[in-house]
Each structure stands twice: as structure tokens, then as C-alpha cells.
mmCIF file of C-alpha atoms and ligand atoms in Angstrom:
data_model
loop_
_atom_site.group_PDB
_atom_site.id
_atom_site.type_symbol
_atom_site.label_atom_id
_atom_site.label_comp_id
_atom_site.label_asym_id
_atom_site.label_seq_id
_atom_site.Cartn_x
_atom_site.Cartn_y
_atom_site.Cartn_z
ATOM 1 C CA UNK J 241 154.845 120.106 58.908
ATOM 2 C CA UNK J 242 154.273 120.614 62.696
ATOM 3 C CA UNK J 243 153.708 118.552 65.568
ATOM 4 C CA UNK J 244 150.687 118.782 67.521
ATOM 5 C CA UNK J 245 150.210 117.468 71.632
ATOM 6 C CA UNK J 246 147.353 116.400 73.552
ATOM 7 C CA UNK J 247 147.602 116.387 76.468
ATOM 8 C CA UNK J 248 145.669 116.774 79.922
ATOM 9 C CA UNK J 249 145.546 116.676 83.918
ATOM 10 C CA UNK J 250 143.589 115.032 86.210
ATOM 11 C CA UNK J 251 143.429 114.294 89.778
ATOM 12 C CA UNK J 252 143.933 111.182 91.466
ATOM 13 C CA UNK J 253 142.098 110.787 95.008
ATOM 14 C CA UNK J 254 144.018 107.589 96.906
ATOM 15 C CA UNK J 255 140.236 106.781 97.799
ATOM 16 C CA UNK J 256 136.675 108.278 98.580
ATOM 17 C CA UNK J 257 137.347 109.526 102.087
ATOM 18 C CA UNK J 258 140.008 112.184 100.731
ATOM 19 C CA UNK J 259 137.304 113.825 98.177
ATOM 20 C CA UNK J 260 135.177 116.994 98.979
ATOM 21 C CA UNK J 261 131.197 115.951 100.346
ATOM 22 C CA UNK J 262 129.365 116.913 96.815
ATOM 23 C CA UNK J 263 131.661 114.487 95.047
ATOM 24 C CA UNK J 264 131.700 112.086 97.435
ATOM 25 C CA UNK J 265 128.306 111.976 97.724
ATOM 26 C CA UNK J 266 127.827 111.571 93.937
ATOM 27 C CA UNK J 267 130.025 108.615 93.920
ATOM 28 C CA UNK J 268 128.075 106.624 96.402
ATOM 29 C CA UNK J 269 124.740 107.353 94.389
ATOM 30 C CA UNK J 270 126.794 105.591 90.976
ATOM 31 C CA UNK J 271 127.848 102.670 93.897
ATOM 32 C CA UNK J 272 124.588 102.489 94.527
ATOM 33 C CA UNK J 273 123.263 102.786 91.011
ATOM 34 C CA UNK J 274 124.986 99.352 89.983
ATOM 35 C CA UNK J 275 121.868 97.556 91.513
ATOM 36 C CA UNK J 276 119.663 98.936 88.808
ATOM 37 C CA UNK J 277 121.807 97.069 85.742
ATOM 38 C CA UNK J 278 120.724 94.407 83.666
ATOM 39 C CA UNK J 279 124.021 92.663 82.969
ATOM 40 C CA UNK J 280 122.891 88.999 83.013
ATOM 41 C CA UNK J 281 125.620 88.403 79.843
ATOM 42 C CA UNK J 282 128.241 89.976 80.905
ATOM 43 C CA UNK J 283 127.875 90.286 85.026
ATOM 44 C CA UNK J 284 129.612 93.307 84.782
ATOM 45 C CA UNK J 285 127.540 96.189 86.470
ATOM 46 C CA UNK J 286 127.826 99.584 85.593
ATOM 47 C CA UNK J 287 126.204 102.292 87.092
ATOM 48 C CA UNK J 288 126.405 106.049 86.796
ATOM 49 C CA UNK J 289 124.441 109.290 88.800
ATOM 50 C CA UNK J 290 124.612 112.801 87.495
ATOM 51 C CA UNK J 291 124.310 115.928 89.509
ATOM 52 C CA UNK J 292 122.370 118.378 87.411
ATOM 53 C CA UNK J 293 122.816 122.418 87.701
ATOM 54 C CA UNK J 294 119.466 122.393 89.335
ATOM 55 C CA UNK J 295 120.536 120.214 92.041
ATOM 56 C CA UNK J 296 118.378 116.911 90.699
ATOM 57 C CA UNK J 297 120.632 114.001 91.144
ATOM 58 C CA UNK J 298 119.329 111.335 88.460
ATOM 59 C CA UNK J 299 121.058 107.895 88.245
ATOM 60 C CA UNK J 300 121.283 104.889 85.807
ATOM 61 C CA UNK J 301 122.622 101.471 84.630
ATOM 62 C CA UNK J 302 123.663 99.318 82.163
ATOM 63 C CA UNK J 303 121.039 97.399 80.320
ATOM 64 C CA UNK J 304 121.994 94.358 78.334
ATOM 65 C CA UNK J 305 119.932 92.278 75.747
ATOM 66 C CA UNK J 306 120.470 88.539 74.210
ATOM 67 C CA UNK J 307 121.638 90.232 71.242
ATOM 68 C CA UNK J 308 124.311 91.905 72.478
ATOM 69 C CA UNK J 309 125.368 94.989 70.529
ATOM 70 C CA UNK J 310 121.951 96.440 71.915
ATOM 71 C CA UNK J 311 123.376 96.845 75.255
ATOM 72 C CA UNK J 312 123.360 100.187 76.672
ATOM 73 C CA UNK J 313 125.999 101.397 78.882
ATOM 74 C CA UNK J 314 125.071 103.084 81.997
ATOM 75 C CA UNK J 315 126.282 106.471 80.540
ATOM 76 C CA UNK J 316 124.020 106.365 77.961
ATOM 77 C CA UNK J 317 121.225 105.338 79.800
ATOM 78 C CA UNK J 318 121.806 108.403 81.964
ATOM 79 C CA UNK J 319 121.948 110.628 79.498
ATOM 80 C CA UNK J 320 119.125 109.463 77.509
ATOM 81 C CA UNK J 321 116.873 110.060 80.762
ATOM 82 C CA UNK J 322 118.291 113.517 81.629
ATOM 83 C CA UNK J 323 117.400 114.538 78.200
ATOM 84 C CA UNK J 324 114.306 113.397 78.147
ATOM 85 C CA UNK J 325 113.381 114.565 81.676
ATOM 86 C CA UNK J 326 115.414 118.242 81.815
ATOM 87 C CA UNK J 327 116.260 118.755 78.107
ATOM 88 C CA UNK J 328 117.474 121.987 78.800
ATOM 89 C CA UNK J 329 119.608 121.421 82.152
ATOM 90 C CA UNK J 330 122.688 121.045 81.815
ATOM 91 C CA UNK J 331 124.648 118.356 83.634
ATOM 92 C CA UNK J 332 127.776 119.624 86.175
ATOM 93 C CA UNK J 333 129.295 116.374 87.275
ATOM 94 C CA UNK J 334 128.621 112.844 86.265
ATOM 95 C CA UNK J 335 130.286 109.828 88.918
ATOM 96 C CA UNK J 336 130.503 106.242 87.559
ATOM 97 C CA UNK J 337 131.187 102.845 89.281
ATOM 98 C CA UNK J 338 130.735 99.367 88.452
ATOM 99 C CA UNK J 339 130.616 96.208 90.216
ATOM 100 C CA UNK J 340 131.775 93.177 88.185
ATOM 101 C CA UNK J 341 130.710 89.736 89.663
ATOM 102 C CA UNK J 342 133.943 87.424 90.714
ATOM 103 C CA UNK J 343 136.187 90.074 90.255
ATOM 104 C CA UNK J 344 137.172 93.200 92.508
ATOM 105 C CA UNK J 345 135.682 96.756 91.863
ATOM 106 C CA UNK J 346 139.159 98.645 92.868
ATOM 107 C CA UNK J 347 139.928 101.127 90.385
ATOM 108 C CA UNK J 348 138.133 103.479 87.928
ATOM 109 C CA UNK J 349 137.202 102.712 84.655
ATOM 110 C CA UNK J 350 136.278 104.916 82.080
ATOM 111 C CA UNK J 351 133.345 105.351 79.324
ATOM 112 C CA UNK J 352 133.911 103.448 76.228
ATOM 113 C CA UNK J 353 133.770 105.305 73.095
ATOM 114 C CA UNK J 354 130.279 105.559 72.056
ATOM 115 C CA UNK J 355 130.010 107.028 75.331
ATOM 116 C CA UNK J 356 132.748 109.760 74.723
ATOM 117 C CA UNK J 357 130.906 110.612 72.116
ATOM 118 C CA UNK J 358 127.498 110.728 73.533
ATOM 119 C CA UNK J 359 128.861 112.732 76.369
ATOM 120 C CA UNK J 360 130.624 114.892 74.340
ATOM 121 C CA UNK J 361 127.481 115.880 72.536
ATOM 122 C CA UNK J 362 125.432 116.360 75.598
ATOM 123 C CA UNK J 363 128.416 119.241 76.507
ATOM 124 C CA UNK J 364 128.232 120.869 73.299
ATOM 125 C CA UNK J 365 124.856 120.987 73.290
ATOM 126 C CA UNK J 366 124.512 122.505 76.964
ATOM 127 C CA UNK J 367 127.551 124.474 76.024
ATOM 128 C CA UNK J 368 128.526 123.918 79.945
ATOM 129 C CA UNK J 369 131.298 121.180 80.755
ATOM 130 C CA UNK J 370 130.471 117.219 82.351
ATOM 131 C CA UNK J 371 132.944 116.641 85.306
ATOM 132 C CA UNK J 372 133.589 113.214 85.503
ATOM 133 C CA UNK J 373 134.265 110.836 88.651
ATOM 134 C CA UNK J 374 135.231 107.973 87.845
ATOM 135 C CA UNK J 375 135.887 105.183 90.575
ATOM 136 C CA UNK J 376 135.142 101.384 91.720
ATOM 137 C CA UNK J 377 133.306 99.919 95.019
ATOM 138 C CA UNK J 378 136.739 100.953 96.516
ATOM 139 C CA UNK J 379 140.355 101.958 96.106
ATOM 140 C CA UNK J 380 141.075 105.052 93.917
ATOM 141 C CA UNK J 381 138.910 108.132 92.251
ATOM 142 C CA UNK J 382 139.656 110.150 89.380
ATOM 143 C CA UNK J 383 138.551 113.805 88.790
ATOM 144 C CA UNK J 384 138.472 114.738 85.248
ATOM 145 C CA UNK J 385 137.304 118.359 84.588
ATOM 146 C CA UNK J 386 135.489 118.016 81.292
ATOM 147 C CA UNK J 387 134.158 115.118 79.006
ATOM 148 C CA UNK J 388 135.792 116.333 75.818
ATOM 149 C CA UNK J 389 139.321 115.619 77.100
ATOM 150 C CA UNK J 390 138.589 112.333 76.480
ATOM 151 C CA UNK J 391 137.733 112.882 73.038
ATOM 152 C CA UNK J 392 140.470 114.719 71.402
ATOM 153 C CA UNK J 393 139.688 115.677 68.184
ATOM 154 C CA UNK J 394 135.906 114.733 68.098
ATOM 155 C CA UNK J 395 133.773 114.755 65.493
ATOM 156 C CA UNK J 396 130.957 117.370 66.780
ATOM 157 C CA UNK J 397 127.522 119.383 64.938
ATOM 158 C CA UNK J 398 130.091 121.988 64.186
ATOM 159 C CA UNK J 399 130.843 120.032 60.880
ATOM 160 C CA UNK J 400 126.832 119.747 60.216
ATOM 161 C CA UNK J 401 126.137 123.401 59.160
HETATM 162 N N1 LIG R 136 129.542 99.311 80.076
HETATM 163 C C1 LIG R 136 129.000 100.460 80.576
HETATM 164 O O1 LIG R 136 127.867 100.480 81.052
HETATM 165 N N2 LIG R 136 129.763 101.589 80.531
HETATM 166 C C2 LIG R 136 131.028 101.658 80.024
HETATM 167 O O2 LIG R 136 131.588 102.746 79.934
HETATM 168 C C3 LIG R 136 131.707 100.432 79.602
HETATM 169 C C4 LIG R 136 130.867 99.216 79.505
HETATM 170 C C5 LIG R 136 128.723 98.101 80.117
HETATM 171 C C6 LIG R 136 128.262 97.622 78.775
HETATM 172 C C7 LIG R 136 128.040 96.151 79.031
HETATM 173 O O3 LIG R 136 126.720 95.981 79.551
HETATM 174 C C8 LIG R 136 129.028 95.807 80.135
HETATM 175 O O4 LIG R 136 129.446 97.043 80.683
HETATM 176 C C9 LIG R 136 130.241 95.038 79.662
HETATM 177 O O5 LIG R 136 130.829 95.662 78.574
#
């Protein structure tokens, strides 16, 4: 028997103004995004904007129905419309924010697992890794340098042969 560690780094901005332009800019396009969700259930807006290795920046929201497992996360919506749009571009850096309605937007949060995995499969399928920025309407930004950190030990088409 052996012992096996995961384990990974990431950076830690105290808040927008101490990130590079690119990224910064990124960030305000997933601020802005939040407008674009259909949350009436939960009030909690989520958007997210992708910079694409042609330069495109594309942006999206969460979308919410009455029966609500059908929601789709802002990640997913992305995703869903760069792959439809630029199937084979691959995506360098993906920003998300959120505004939640009666409650302050001051730290990051982070995809939920059905995103991890969609986002995982988006970078194995590009073969190019998903930088993710990950921040509220204020207060402090993380930098994470690929999407399958998040994942550890993912279950990926490499089992599908
Ligand atoms: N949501 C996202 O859009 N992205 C996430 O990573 C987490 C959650 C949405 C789904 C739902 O519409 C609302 O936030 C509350 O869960």
C-alpha cells in the first residue's frame, strides 16, 4: 500500500485592481454577465465570460426553470454556446461572478460539480487547458491555472475506448 497526494496552487489577488488588464477585463465581462440570468427561484445570479484563443470573448448565465433540477449553471450555458458557435476553438481563460440578491457578492465561488465535469471535458477535448477566475462583485480573485485541478481523479473519454 502507498499513499497518494493531491494537491495544487493557486493565486489569490486581494481584489481586481491588483490583476493584469486581460484578466481584469474578463472579470468585469462575468460582472456584467450576471444581468443575463434567469434565477427567479433561487435569486442567486451567476454569470460567466470566456476568452477564446481567437480573441472572441463570449459570455453567459444561469438559467433556472419551475422544475428545478433543469437549471443550468452559467458554466454550462457558456460552454454549451462556445461549442456550438467555435466547436473547434479552444477556450484560454474562463472568469465567473455572481450576484446573489440580499446578500453580498465578496468572495469567489467555484463551479459545482457537474460543472467540473463539463469543463473538464471541454479541456480534454481541446487538449489545451481552461484558466479559471473566479471572483464576486468585489473583494478577492482567484487564479486557477487549469480546470482539471478541480477534478482530481475524473472520470474522462479515456475510459470509453
Ligand atoms: N449556479 C451556477 O450558475 N454556477 C455554479 O457553479 C453554481 C450554481 C447556479 C445554479 C442555480 O441557478 C443557482 O446558481 C443556485 O444554485
Amino acid at each position: 500500500m502507498k499513499e497518494q497526494k493531491f494537491e495544487f496552487n493557486y493565486q489569490v489577488f486581494d481584489s481586481i485592481a491588483e490583476m493584469m488588464e486581460a484578466d481584469k477585463n474578463l472579470l468585469l465581462e462575468a460582472r456584467k454577465a450576471t444581468n443575463k440570468s434567469y434565477a427567479p427561484y433561487s435569486h442567486f445570479h451567476v454569470g460567466a465570460a470566456a476568452l477564446l484563443a481567437n480573441g472572441e470573448i463570449l459570455s453567459g448565465a444561469n438559467q433556472e426553470n419551475a422544475a428545478y433540477p433543469m437549471a443550468l449553471c452559467a458554466e454550462r450555458v457558456l460552454l454549451a454556446t462556445v461549442s456550438s458557435d467555435y466547436p473547434e476553438t479552444p477556450i484560454e481563460v474562463m472568469a465567473i461572478s455572481y450576484q446573489g440578491e440580499g446578500q453580498p457578492s465578496d468572495h469567489p465561488i467555484s463551479p459545482c460539480g457537474m460543472c467540473r465535469q463539463s469543463l473538464q471535458e471541454f479541456e480534454g477535448r481541446m487538449k489545451h487547458p481552461i484558466r479559471l477566475i473566479l471572483g464576486g462583485m468585489e473583494g478577492p480573485v482567484y487564479v486557477i491555472e487549469n480546470v482539471s485541478q478541480l477534478l482530481p481523479l475524473a472520470f474522462t473519454s479515456e475510459e470509453l475506448k
